[in-house]
Amino acid sequence: MTVENSEIQTTPDVPAHWLGNYLPMWIGQAVSLLGSGLVQFALVWYMTEKTGSATVLAMATFVALLPSVILGPFAGALVDRLNRKAIMIISDTAVALATFALVVLFHLGIAQIWHIYVALFVRSLCGSFQYPAMQASTSLMVPREHFARLGGINQAMNGVITIVSPPLGALLMSVMTMQAVLAIDLVTAAIAISLLALFVRVPQPPRSQTAEALTPARVLADVRNGLKYAVGWSGLFKLMVMASLINMLASPAFSLLPLMVTKIYGKGAAEVAWLESALGLGIVAGGLLLGLWGGFKRKTATTLTGLIGMGVGITVLGLTDRNTYLLAVGMMGLVGLMNALANGALGAIMQTKIPPEMQGRIFTVIGSLASAASPLGMLLAAPVAEKLGIRAWYLIAGIFCAAMGVYGFLKRDVYTLDDQEPGGKLAAVTAAAEELA
């Protein structure tokens, strides 16, 4: 699909009983994410205890990021062209098989670090298909007036899982074998797959090229058209670039948090945990707030306000010291709350404005940019923190994040995204009103 022929209805009519169809998929996803969180904690802790090597952990992070960075847009093109329900089921099944292989290897006592790398790669590769397939399907299964609220609820769910997974994983590892903990992921995956397969109807987006054969050339053309579409829509493209730049600066700030606690606050692991818990609680609070409130009438205003609030919180964090630790805890809560508002509303904008048959590609392009930005930010943050101090990076990241929010309010093509038709053209009603004004 090209930019020129993209002006179609972005959200077809959703049946009145949409909740009964969507809820089983949402419950299955929540259960599966909890299982994945437990596995993630267990594997990281195992590698930490087994090797004590920062290089090993860095390599694990790199392996997990690689598929989304390199293969994301191609996965998105396939998501837009193939059956999305089948993609989600196959992806969840493949993840379960990778976990089952680790269960067997640990049971036999022959598990190696490289086995974990392979499993992490497979899990990330499948996630490159599964997540955009579900996100793109949501816009066809849920009435558009509920997109922002659903985004808030999803943010709250992710926050709860972020809070619960580490302590629950630690508890389970203290009373169960490694293979038994990993096997929990098999149970949660089975629940998610069963609910999706038996109780959910996932509609397909309309396509004008359904008769075309799926070939490598066709997939490459779809990727090119998706990129052309995103770049050609100035407001959407600027928002994507803003999100990537903020991720590049903010992600290292949270990676540096343990050093901030030990070197600036003069405290230990318990205080790191309190800060991380405050972030998670803030995400839950922000998600619930957005779920109940729905955000401002203009979704871009909610997203941009969230960015400014995040920037303020991160900046104040950079000004705290050992005497203002409690203020730092409060700012972490603020950052989490504002992050939930920004991300929840941003997801609603994307689902509302991007045509359903292109959402897989656009969502994976955004994911690829964000994934690539994180390690680049770490490369920049390390020398800055060494030369200017850890707090300097927080100040840089916070001020830039707030500035991006202000920039979005000032740029008409970004701020008016709610009023734009697919492709970036202002809706006729809005354009007429502006002419009269």
XYZ file of C-alpha atoms in Angstrom:
437
model
C 0.000 0.000 0.000
C 1.298 3.446 -0.861
C 0.782 6.836 0.669
C -1.444 7.950 -2.170
C -4.139 5.297 -1.681
C -4.107 5.237 2.102
C -7.220 7.293 2.862
C -9.521 4.532 4.099
C -11.626 3.990 7.165
C -9.207 3.211 9.961
C -11.623 1.430 12.294
C -14.473 -0.624 10.847
C -17.647 -1.164 12.830
C -17.033 -3.173 16.005
C -19.810 -5.517 17.213
C -21.735 -4.452 20.312
C -20.500 -7.571 22.158
C -16.857 -6.662 21.547
C -15.822 -7.033 25.194
C -16.783 -10.703 25.353
C -14.622 -11.342 22.303
C -11.643 -9.209 23.353
C -11.487 -10.013 27.066
C -10.280 -13.655 26.738
C -7.360 -12.476 24.577
C -6.502 -9.725 27.086
C -6.636 -12.133 30.043
C -4.466 -14.636 28.195
C -1.950 -11.922 27.351
C -1.803 -10.767 30.985
C -1.223 -14.318 32.226
C 1.416 -14.920 29.547
C 3.244 -11.690 30.402
C 3.416 -12.740 34.042
C 4.953 -16.062 33.032
C 7.425 -14.271 30.771
C 8.352 -11.895 33.599
C 9.112 -14.832 35.899
C 11.241 -16.509 33.223
C 13.100 -13.274 32.513
C 13.935 -12.794 36.197
C 14.943 -16.433 36.651
C 17.279 -16.468 33.643
C 18.940 -13.151 34.520
C 19.443 -14.246 38.119
C 20.816 -17.619 37.013
C 23.364 -15.959 34.703
C 24.291 -13.488 37.443
C 24.910 -16.243 40.005
C 26.581 -18.570 37.525
C 29.015 -16.110 35.954
C 28.977 -12.812 37.872
C 29.904 -11.273 34.533
C 28.589 -7.938 33.293
C 29.658 -8.996 29.785
C 27.388 -12.036 29.922
C 24.423 -9.925 30.988
C 25.206 -7.307 28.327
C 25.386 -10.026 25.678
C 22.034 -11.402 26.839
C 20.512 -7.931 26.463
C 22.056 -7.558 23.001
C 20.754 -10.944 21.866
C 17.273 -10.077 23.115
C 17.269 -6.711 21.300
C 18.702 -7.920 17.987
C 15.548 -9.427 16.393
C 13.372 -6.382 17.051
C 16.012 -3.981 15.719
C 16.860 -5.855 12.512
C 13.795 -7.948 11.730
C 11.019 -5.825 13.237
C 9.825 -4.054 10.057
C 9.839 -7.332 8.098
C 7.867 -9.040 10.859
C 5.424 -6.141 10.743
C 4.958 -6.542 6.988
C 4.083 -10.205 7.492
C 1.703 -9.319 10.326
C -0.133 -6.957 7.959
C -0.461 -9.633 5.270
C -1.021 -12.914 7.147
C -3.674 -14.167 9.554
C -3.040 -12.314 12.821
C -4.699 -14.866 15.072
C -2.534 -17.621 13.594
C 0.572 -15.453 14.046
C -0.186 -14.935 17.744
C -0.842 -18.644 18.338
C 2.280 -19.745 16.445
C 4.442 -17.146 18.212
C 3.218 -18.153 21.672
C 3.732 -21.819 20.796
C 7.291 -21.214 19.593
C 8.116 -19.325 22.799
C 6.707 -22.210 24.832
C 8.823 -24.706 22.863
C 11.972 -22.648 23.498
C 11.171 -22.589 27.220
C 10.433 -26.334 27.173
C 13.876 -26.958 25.657
C 15.449 -25.052 28.566
C 13.352 -27.043 31.052
C 14.722 -30.283 29.586
C 18.312 -28.988 29.544
C 18.142 -27.866 33.178
C 16.497 -31.141 34.211
C 19.358 -33.070 32.582
C 21.921 -30.740 34.181
C 23.532 -29.785 30.871
C 22.237 -26.217 30.408
C 24.866 -23.754 29.159
C 24.856 -19.976 28.888
C 24.684 -20.170 25.093
C 21.486 -22.215 25.410
C 19.957 -19.291 27.278
C 21.134 -16.901 24.563
C 19.360 -19.004 21.923
C 16.176 -19.125 23.997
C 16.258 -15.344 24.531
C 16.747 -14.814 20.797
C 13.783 -17.057 19.952
C 11.582 -15.365 22.558
C 12.486 -11.921 21.201
C 11.991 -13.015 17.581
C 8.523 -14.373 18.361
C 7.705 -11.212 20.301
C 8.490 -9.218 17.152
C 5.493 -10.951 15.578
C 3.207 -11.540 18.544
C 3.065 -8.051 20.072
C 2.387 -6.053 16.864
C -0.157 -8.685 15.786
C -2.095 -8.209 19.007
C -1.717 -4.425 19.009
C -2.844 -4.142 15.390
C -5.770 -6.528 16.009
C -6.966 -4.456 18.952
C -7.951 -1.554 16.694
C -10.334 -3.915 14.846
C -11.781 -5.471 18.017
C -12.318 -2.476 20.322
C -14.415 0.677 19.682
C -12.099 3.591 19.023
C -13.566 5.671 21.877
C -12.070 3.112 24.300
C -8.533 3.059 22.840
C -7.074 5.527 25.357
C -8.748 3.841 28.344
C -7.570 0.424 27.182
C -4.070 1.840 26.745
C -4.180 3.034 30.349
C -5.387 -0.351 31.591
C -2.563 -2.056 29.663
C -0.045 0.318 31.212
C -1.415 -0.518 34.664
C -1.179 -4.243 33.897
C 2.440 -3.877 32.794
C 3.192 -1.900 35.947
C 1.712 -4.609 38.165
C 3.731 -7.284 36.380
C 6.875 -5.154 36.743
C 6.261 -4.933 40.492
C 5.200 -8.542 41.050
C 7.572 -10.534 38.812
C 10.926 -9.965 40.629
C 9.822 -10.774 44.205
C 7.593 -13.634 43.040
C 10.420 -14.999 40.894
C 12.843 -14.782 43.814
C 10.365 -16.541 46.109
C 9.749 -19.348 43.621
C 13.471 -19.834 42.998
C 14.010 -20.246 46.748
C 11.567 -23.156 46.961
C 11.639 -24.669 43.461
C 14.221 -25.913 40.994
C 15.151 -23.769 37.992
C 13.328 -26.083 35.596
C 10.179 -25.950 37.727
C 10.174 -22.140 37.672
C 10.638 -22.148 33.893
C 7.823 -24.673 33.533
C 5.391 -22.077 34.912
C 5.826 -20.238 31.620
C 4.560 -23.349 29.806
C 1.371 -23.268 31.866
C 0.771 -19.555 31.296
C 1.470 -19.957 27.556
C -1.012 -22.847 27.366
C -3.668 -20.690 29.036
C -3.052 -17.802 26.620
C -3.078 -20.045 23.531
C -6.240 -21.899 24.641
C -8.193 -18.719 25.370
C -7.176 -17.181 22.037
C -7.817 -20.302 19.957
C -11.169 -21.242 21.505
C -12.902 -18.018 22.462
C -11.585 -15.143 20.320
C -12.431 -14.105 16.789
C -9.697 -11.877 15.380
C -10.858 -9.893 12.325
C -8.532 -9.253 9.407
C -7.992 -5.780 7.929
C -9.284 -5.113 4.408
C -6.630 -5.520 1.736
C -6.651 -4.646 -1.940
C -3.824 -7.064 -2.782
C -5.262 -10.266 -1.303
C -4.774 -12.076 -4.582
C -1.049 -11.294 -4.677
C 1.382 -14.083 -3.853
C 3.474 -13.641 -0.719
C 7.041 -13.398 -1.989
C 10.255 -11.850 -0.596
C 9.906 -9.058 -3.152
C 6.335 -8.389 -2.002
C 7.412 -8.277 1.655
C 10.255 -5.858 0.826
C 7.793 -3.677 -1.100
C 5.451 -3.680 1.895
C 8.310 -2.615 4.178
C 9.299 0.189 1.796
C 5.711 1.399 1.531
C 5.347 1.331 5.324
C 8.495 3.404 5.772
C 7.422 5.778 2.996
C 4.037 6.152 4.659
C 5.552 6.943 8.072
C 8.174 9.369 6.745
C 5.647 11.089 4.478
C 3.278 11.821 7.369
C 5.241 14.617 9.020
C 3.350 14.728 12.337
C 3.502 10.962 12.834
C 7.160 10.792 11.801
C 8.147 13.593 14.167
C 6.333 11.828 17.004
C 8.192 8.587 16.208
C 11.557 10.385 16.191
C 10.704 12.185 19.439
C 9.828 8.887 21.112
C 13.089 7.291 19.958
C 15.233 10.208 21.111
C 13.532 10.264 24.506
C 14.052 6.499 24.818
C 17.717 6.953 23.913
C 18.201 9.440 26.751
C 15.799 8.116 29.396
C 16.683 4.392 29.245
C 20.334 4.911 30.329
C 19.120 7.077 33.213
C 17.262 4.120 34.685
C 20.174 1.790 33.945
C 22.375 4.141 35.994
C 19.948 4.084 38.919
C 21.979 1.623 41.075
C 25.047 3.856 40.720
C 22.936 6.895 41.574
C 21.811 5.179 44.777
C 25.261 4.017 45.884
C 27.375 7.017 44.848
C 25.001 9.947 45.282
C 22.599 8.765 47.986
C 25.123 6.549 49.802
C 22.542 3.785 50.156
C 22.143 0.139 49.134
C 20.020 -2.495 47.401
C 16.903 -1.862 49.501
C 16.820 1.773 48.406
C 17.188 0.729 44.744
C 14.197 -1.558 45.231
C 12.146 1.286 46.723
C 12.865 3.501 43.728
C 11.971 0.749 41.256
C 8.805 -0.040 43.187
C 7.857 3.647 43.139
C 8.263 3.642 39.352
C 6.068 0.559 39.043
C 3.421 1.977 41.367
C 3.449 5.205 39.376
C 2.864 3.257 36.157
C -0.046 1.420 37.768
C -1.530 4.681 39.072
C -1.108 6.405 35.711
C -2.602 3.457 33.855
C -5.628 3.322 36.161
C -6.051 7.104 35.909
C -6.021 6.956 32.113
C -8.310 3.925 32.157
C -10.928 5.779 34.238
C -10.446 9.263 32.811
C -9.549 8.533 29.202
C -7.192 11.501 28.956
C -7.777 14.913 27.415
C -10.181 15.100 24.489
C -7.140 15.626 22.271
C -4.972 12.514 22.773
C -1.834 14.326 21.653
C -2.293 16.734 24.583
C -2.259 13.755 26.972
C 0.890 12.305 25.406
C 2.760 15.616 25.318
C 1.722 16.483 28.888
C 3.049 13.073 29.919
C 6.387 13.819 28.250
C 6.689 17.165 30.035
C 5.811 15.524 33.357
C 8.401 12.791 32.794
C 10.978 15.423 31.971
C 10.232 17.338 35.166
C 10.508 14.164 37.257
C 13.802 13.056 35.698
C 15.261 16.564 35.991
C 14.403 16.813 39.691
C 15.943 13.347 40.175
C 19.165 14.792 38.800
C 19.069 17.512 41.463
C 18.531 15.216 44.471
C 21.252 14.108 46.880
C 21.618 11.927 49.982
C 19.480 14.350 51.995
C 16.560 14.308 49.550
C 16.199 10.582 48.889
C 12.476 10.621 49.708
C 12.004 13.325 47.072
C 13.711 11.003 44.600
C 11.224 8.248 45.470
C 8.373 10.652 44.817
C 9.870 11.739 41.497
C 10.210 8.118 40.378
C 6.500 7.694 41.077
C 5.776 10.837 39.042
C 7.877 9.565 36.139
C 6.007 6.246 36.158
C 2.605 7.964 36.262
C 3.458 10.352 33.425
C 5.040 7.537 31.396
C 1.777 5.587 31.572
C -0.214 8.614 30.407
C 2.187 9.306 27.528
C 2.438 5.721 26.289
C -1.237 4.869 26.740
C -2.429 7.904 24.797
C 0.288 7.448 22.145
C -0.860 3.877 21.519
C -4.434 5.106 21.140
C -3.309 7.718 18.587
C -1.492 5.080 16.548
C -4.399 2.632 16.628
C -6.891 5.355 15.699
C -4.976 7.063 12.913
C -2.949 4.335 11.182
C -4.935 2.166 8.747
C -5.375 -1.386 10.144
C -3.604 -3.016 7.204
C -0.453 -0.955 7.915
C -0.350 -1.061 11.702
C 1.928 -4.096 11.922
C 4.642 -2.363 9.898
C 4.353 1.003 11.649
C 4.308 -0.499 15.153
C 7.385 -2.617 14.448
C 9.241 0.336 12.899
C 8.611 2.286 16.108
C 9.757 -0.719 18.158
C 12.908 -1.075 16.064
C 13.803 2.592 16.480
C 13.224 2.419 20.235
C 15.232 -0.807 20.610
C 18.147 0.578 18.618
C 18.086 3.842 20.592
C 18.640 2.193 23.996
C 22.159 0.766 23.431
C 23.166 3.942 21.569
C 22.075 5.947 24.604
C 24.174 3.743 26.875
C 27.249 4.385 24.708
C 26.680 8.125 25.092
C 25.731 8.022 28.775
C 28.813 6.169 30.013
C 31.434 8.832 29.093
C 29.119 11.692 30.117
C 28.516 10.122 33.532
C 32.241 9.457 33.960
C 33.286 12.995 33.023
C 30.427 15.140 34.385
C 28.923 12.871 37.027
C 25.875 10.608 37.089
C 23.427 13.390 37.874
C 24.446 15.276 34.735
C 22.863 12.604 32.541
C 19.592 12.841 34.476
C 19.566 16.592 33.926
C 20.274 16.181 30.202
C 17.632 13.467 29.781
C 15.006 15.302 31.847
C 15.397 18.697 30.210
C 15.388 17.134 26.741
C 12.270 15.066 27.507
C 10.368 18.121 28.751
C 11.593 20.139 25.772
C 10.264 17.472 23.385
C 6.837 17.769 25.014
C 6.854 21.546 24.599
C 8.082 21.150 21.009
C 5.130 18.871 20.255
C 2.666 21.463 21.554
C 4.266 24.112 19.322
C 4.427 22.018 16.130
C 1.041 22.161 14.451
C 1.514 18.931 12.482
C 2.195 17.046 15.734
C -0.400 18.689 17.975
C -3.238 18.277 15.431
C -2.736 14.523 14.871
C -6.187 13.883 16.386
C -7.717 16.028 13.627
C -5.779 14.478 10.744
C -6.936 11.867 8.279
C -4.633 8.890 7.572
C -1.596 10.261 5.772
C -1.559 13.616 7.571
C -4.253 15.657 5.825
C -6.396 17.732 8.197
C -10.004 16.570 8.442
C -12.368 18.661 6.321
C -14.394 19.868 9.321
C -11.279 21.075 11.137
C -9.850 22.738 8.036
C -13.135 24.593 7.392
C -13.296 25.759 11.001
C -9.739 27.095 10.779
C -10.567 28.992 7.597
C -13.570 30.629 9.260
C -11.423 31.560 12.239
